[in-house]
mmCIF file of C-alpha atoms and ligand atoms in Angstrom:
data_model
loop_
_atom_site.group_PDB
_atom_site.id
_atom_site.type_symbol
_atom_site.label_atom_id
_atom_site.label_comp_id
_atom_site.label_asym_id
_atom_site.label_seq_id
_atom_site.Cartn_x
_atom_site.Cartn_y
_atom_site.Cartn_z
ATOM 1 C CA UNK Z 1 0.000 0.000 0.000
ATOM 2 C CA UNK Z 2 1.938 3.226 -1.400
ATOM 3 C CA UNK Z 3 -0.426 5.774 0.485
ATOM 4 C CA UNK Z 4 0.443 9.581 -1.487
ATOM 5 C CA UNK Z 5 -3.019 11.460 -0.194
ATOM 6 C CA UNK Z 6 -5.056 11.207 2.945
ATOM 7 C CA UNK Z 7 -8.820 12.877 2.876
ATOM 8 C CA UNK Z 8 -10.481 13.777 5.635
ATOM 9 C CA UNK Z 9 -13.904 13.878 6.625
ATOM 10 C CA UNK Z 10 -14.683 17.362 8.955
ATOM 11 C CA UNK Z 11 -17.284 16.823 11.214
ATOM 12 C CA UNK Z 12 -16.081 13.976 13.971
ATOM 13 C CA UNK Z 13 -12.443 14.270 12.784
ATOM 14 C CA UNK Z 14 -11.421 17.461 12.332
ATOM 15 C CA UNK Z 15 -13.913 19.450 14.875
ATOM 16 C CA UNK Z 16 -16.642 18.561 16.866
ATOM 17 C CA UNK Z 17 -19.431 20.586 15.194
ATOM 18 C CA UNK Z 18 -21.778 17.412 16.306
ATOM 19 C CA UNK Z 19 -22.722 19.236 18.768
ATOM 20 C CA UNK Z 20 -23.973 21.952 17.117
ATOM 21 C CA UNK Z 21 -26.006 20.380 14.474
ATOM 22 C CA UNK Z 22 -27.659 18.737 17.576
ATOM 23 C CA UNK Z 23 -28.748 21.978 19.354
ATOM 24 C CA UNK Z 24 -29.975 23.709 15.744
ATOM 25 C CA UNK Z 25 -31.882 20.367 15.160
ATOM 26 C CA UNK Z 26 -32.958 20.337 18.200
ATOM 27 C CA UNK Z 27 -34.624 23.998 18.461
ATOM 28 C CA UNK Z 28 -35.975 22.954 15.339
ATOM 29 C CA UNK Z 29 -37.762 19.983 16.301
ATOM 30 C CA UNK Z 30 -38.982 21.954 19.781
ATOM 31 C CA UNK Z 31 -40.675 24.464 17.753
ATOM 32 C CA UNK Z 32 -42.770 21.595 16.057
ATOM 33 C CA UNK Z 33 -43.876 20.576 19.287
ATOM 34 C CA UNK Z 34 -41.475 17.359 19.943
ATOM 35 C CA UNK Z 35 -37.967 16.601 21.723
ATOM 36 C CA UNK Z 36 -35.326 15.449 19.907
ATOM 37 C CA UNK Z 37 -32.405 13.950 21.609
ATOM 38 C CA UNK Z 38 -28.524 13.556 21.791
ATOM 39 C CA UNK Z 39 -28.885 9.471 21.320
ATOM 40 C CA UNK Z 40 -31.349 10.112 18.452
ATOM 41 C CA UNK Z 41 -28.470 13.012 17.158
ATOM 42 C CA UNK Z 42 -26.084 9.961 16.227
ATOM 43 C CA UNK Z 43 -28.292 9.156 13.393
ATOM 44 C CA UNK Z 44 -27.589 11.941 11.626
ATOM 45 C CA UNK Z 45 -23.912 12.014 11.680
ATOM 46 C CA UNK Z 46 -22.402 12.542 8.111
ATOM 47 C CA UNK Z 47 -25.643 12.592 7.042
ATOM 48 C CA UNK Z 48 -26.715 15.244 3.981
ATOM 49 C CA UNK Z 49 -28.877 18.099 5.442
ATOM 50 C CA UNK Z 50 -32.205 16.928 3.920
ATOM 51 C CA UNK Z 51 -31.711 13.178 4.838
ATOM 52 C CA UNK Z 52 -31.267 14.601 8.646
ATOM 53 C CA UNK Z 53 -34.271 16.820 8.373
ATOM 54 C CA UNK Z 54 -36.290 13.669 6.751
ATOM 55 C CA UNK Z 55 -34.971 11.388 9.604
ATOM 56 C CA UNK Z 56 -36.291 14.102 11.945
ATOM 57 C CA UNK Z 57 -39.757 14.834 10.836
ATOM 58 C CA UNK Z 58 -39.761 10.571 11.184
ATOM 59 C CA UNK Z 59 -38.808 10.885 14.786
ATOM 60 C CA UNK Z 60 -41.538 13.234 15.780
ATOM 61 C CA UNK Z 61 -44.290 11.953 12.956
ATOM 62 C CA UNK Z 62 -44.654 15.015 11.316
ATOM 63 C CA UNK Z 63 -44.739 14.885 7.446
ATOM 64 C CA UNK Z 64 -44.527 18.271 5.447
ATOM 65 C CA UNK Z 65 -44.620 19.329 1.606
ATOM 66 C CA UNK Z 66 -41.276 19.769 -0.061
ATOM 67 C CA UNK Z 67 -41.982 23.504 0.354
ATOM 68 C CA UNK Z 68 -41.392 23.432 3.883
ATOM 69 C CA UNK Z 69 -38.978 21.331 4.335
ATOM 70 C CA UNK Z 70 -36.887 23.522 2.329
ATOM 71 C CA UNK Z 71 -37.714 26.291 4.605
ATOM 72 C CA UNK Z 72 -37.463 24.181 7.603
ATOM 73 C CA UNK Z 73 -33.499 23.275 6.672
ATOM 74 C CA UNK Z 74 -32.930 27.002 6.318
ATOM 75 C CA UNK Z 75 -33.942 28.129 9.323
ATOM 76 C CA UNK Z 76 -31.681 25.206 11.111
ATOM 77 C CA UNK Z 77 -28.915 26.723 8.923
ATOM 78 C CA UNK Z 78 -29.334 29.764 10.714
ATOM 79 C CA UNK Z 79 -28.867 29.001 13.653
ATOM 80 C CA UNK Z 80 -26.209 26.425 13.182
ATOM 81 C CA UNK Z 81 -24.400 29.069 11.845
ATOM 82 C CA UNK Z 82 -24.976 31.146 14.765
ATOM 83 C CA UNK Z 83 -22.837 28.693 16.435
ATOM 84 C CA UNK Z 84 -19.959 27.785 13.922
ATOM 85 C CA UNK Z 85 -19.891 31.524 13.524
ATOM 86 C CA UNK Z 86 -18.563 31.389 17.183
ATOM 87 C CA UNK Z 87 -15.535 29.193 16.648
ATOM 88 C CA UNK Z 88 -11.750 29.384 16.677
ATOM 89 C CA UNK Z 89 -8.446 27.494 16.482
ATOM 90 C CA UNK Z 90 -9.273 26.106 19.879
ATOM 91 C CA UNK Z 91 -11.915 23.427 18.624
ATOM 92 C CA UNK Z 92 -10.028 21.979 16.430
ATOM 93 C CA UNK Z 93 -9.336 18.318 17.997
ATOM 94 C CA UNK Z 94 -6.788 17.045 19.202
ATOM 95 C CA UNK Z 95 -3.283 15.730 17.634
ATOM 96 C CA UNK Z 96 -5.329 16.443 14.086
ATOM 97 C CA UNK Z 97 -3.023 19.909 13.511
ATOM 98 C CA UNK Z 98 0.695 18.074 13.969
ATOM 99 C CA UNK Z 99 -0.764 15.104 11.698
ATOM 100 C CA UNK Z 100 -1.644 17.704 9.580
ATOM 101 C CA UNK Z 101 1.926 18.986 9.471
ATOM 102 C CA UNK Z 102 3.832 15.744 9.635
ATOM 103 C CA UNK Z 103 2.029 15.041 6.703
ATOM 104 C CA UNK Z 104 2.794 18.071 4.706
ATOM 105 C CA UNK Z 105 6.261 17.436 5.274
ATOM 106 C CA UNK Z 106 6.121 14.046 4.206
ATOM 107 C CA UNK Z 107 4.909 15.640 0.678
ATOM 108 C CA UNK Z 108 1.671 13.899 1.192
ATOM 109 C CA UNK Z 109 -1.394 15.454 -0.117
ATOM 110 C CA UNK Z 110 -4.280 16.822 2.052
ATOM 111 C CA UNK Z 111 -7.449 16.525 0.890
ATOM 112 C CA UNK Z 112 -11.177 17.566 2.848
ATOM 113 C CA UNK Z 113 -14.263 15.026 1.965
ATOM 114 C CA UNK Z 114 -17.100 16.277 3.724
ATOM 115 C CA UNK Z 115 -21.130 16.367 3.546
ATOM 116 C CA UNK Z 116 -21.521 19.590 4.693
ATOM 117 C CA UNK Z 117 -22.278 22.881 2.655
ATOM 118 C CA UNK Z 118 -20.499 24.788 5.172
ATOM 119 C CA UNK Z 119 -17.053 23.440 5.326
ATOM 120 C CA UNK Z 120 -15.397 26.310 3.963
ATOM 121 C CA UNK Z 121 -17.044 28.291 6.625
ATOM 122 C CA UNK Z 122 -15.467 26.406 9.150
ATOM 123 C CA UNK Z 123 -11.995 25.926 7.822
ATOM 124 C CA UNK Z 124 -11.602 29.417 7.818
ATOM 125 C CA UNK Z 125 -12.969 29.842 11.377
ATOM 126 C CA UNK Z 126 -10.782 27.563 13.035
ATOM 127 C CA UNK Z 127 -7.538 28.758 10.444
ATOM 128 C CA UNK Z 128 -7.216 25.591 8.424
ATOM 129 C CA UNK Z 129 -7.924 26.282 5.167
ATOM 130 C CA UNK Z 130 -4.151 26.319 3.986
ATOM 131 C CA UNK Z 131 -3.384 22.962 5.156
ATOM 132 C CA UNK Z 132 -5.521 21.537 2.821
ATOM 133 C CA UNK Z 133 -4.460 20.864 -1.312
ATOM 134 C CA UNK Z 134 -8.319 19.977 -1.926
ATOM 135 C CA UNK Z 135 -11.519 20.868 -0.253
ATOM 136 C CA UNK Z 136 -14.934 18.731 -1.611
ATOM 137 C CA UNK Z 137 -17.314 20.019 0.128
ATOM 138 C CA UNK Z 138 -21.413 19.060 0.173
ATOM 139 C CA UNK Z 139 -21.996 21.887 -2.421
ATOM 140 C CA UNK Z 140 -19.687 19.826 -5.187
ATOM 141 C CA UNK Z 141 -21.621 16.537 -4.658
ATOM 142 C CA UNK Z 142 -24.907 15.271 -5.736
ATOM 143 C CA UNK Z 143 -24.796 12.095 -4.142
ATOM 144 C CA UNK Z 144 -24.290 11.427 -0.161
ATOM 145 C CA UNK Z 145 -22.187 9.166 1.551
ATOM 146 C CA UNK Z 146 -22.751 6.251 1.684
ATOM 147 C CA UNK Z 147 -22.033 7.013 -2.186
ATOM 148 C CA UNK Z 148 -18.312 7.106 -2.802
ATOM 149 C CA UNK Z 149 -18.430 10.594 -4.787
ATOM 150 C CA UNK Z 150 -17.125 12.643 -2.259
ATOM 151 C CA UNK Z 151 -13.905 10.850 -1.757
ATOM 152 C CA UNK Z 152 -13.874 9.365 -5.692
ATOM 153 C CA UNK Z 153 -13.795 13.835 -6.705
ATOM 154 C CA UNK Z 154 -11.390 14.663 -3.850
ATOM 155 C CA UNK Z 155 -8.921 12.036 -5.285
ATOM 156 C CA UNK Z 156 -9.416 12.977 -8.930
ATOM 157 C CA UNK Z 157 -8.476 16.357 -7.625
ATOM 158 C CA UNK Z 158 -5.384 15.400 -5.947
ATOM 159 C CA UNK Z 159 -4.441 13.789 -9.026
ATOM 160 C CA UNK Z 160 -4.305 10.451 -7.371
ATOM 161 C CA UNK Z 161 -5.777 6.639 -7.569
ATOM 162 C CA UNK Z 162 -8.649 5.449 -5.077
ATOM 163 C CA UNK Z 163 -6.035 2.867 -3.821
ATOM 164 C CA UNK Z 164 -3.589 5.477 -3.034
ATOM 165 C CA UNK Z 165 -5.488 7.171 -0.596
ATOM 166 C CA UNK Z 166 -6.536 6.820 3.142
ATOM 167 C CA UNK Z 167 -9.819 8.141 4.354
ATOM 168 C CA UNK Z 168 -10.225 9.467 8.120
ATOM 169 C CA UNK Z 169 -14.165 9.141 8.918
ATOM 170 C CA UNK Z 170 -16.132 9.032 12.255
ATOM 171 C CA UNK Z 171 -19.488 8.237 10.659
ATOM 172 C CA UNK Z 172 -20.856 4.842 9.170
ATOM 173 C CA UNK Z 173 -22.069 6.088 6.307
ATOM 174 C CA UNK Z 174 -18.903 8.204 5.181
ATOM 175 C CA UNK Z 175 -16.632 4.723 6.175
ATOM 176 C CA UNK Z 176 -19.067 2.990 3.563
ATOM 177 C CA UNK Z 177 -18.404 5.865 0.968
ATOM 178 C CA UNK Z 178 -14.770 5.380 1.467
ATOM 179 C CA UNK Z 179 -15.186 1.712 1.257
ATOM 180 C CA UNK Z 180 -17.054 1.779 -1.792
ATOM 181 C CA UNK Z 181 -14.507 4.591 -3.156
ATOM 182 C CA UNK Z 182 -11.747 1.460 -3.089
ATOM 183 C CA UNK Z 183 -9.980 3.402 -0.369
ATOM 184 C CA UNK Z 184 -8.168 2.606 2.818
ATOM 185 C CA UNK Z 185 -10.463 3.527 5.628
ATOM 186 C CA UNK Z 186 -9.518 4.832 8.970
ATOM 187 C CA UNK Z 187 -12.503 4.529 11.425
ATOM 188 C CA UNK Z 188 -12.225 7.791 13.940
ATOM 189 C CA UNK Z 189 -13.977 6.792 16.914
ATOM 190 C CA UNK Z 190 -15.088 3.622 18.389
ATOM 191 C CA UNK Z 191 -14.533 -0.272 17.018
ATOM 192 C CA UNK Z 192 -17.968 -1.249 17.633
ATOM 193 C CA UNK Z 193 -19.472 1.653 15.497
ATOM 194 C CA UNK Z 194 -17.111 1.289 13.051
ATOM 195 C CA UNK Z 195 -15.890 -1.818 12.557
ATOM 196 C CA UNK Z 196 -15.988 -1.664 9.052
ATOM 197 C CA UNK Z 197 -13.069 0.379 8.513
ATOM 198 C CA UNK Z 198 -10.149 -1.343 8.139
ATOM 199 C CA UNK Z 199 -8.628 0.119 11.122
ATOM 200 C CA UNK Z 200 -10.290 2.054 13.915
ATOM 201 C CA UNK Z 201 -8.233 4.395 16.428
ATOM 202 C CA UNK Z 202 -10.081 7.040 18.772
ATOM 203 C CA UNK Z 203 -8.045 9.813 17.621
ATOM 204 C CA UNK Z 204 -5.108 11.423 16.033
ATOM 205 C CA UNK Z 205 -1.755 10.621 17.829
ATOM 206 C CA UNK Z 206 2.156 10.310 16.687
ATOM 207 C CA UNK Z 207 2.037 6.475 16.052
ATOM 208 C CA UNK Z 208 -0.479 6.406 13.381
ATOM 209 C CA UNK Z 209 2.377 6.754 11.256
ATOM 210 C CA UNK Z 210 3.896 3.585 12.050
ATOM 211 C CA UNK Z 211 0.159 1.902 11.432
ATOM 212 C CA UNK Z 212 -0.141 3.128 8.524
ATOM 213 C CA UNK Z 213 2.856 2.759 6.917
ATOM 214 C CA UNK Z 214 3.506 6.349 5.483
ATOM 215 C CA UNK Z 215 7.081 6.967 5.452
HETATM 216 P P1 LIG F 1 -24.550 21.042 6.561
HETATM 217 P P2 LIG F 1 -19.205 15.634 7.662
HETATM 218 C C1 LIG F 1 -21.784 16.307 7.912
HETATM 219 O O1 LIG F 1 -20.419 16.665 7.978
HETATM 220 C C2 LIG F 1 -22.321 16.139 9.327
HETATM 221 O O2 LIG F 1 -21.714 15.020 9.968
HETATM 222 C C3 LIG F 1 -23.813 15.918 9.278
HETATM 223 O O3 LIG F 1 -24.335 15.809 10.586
HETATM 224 C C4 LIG F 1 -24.474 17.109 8.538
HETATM 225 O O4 LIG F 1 -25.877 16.920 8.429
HETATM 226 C C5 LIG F 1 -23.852 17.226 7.139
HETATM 227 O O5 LIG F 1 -22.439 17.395 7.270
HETATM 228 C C6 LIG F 1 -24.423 18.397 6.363
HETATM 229 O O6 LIG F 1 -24.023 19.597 7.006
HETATM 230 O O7 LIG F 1 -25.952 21.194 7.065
HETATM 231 O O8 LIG F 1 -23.555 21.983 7.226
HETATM 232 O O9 LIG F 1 -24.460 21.118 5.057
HETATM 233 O O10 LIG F 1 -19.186 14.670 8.813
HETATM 234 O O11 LIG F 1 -19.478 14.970 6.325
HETATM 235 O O12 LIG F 1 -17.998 16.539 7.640
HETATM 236 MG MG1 LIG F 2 -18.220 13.166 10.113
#
């Protein structure tokens, strides 16, 4: 395995903006009159913004036109964005900033595969914009992870092969994508959720390198 690019998923890997999807979601789903909770919340992780909404409106048996929905998914936008508005350097998590760098110096490429439409947003909050060759973002894909596009686009635009690249995810749906991409997956969390990666480690630390064979 010759690895030349790594991609990273953003939310779960690079920050914890989890959390913040849960409280927009959650003010959402208050003012239709039901409660939405933080177990119920790990549904929706690396899920498209529609899908969540849909899973959502599910949860609390409420079923709306198209119309609404759309206006629905705004209004959470809002206020998510009243949060990631908010953030800084200091919520990026940890050991994910020297990876970043040990990579760069080991001349391989950085790439960003994420669902969300505002990744950009973020990056430049928390200052990482730079460290990344390639950002594919949920405004450059039509189809959501579990589909591979995401990942397939972001290697395509580091001029690389599926099997050359390594895909950090936290979510089962993006380690499927990156799966089905034909690319090394590292699961970012916890073995039972994600035992489908080929390895799983709870977070970024010095002797990934030796795991992963990138010299
Ligand atoms: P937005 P990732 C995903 O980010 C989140 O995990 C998921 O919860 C969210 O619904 C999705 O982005 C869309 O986000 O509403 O900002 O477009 O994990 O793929 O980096
Ligand atoms: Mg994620």
């Amino acid at each position: 395995m010759e690895i030349r690019g790594c991609i990273f998923d953003l939310d779960g890997v690079i920050v914890d903006t989890a959390k913040y999807h849960y409280l927009a979601w959650k003010r959402l789903a208050n003012t239709l009159s039901f409660d939405f909770s933080e177990v119920h919340n790990e549904q929706l992780k690396g899920v498209s913004r529609m899908r969540s909404l849909d899973i959502i409106l599910q949860l609390g048996n409420v079923e709306l036109s198209e119309e609404e929905k759309l206006r629905l998914a705004a209004e959470k936008n809002q206020w998510y964005l009243e949060y990631i508005l908010q953030m800084d350097e200091s919520e990026i998590l940890p050991g994910v900033t020297d990876f970043l760098e040990e990579l760069r110096r080991k001349d391989v490429r950085i790439a960003l595969g994420s669902a969300s439409k505002n990744a950009q947003t973020i990056l430049e909050k928390i200052n990482l914009s730079s460290s990344f060759d390639v950002i594919v973002d949920g405004n450059m894909v039509e189809k959501a992870k579990p589909d591979p596009e995401v990942f397939i686009i972001g290697a395509e635009l580091m001029r690389l092969e599926p099997h050359q690249c390594i895909v950090f995810e936290d979510a089962q749906a993006g380690v499927a994508a990156a799966l089905n991409a034909g690319m090394y997956c590292v699961g970012i969390g916890e073995e039972d959720v994600l035992g489908n990666a080929h390895i799983v480690i709870p977070g970024f630390q010095e002797s990934i390198f030796l795991r992963l064979r990138i010299s």
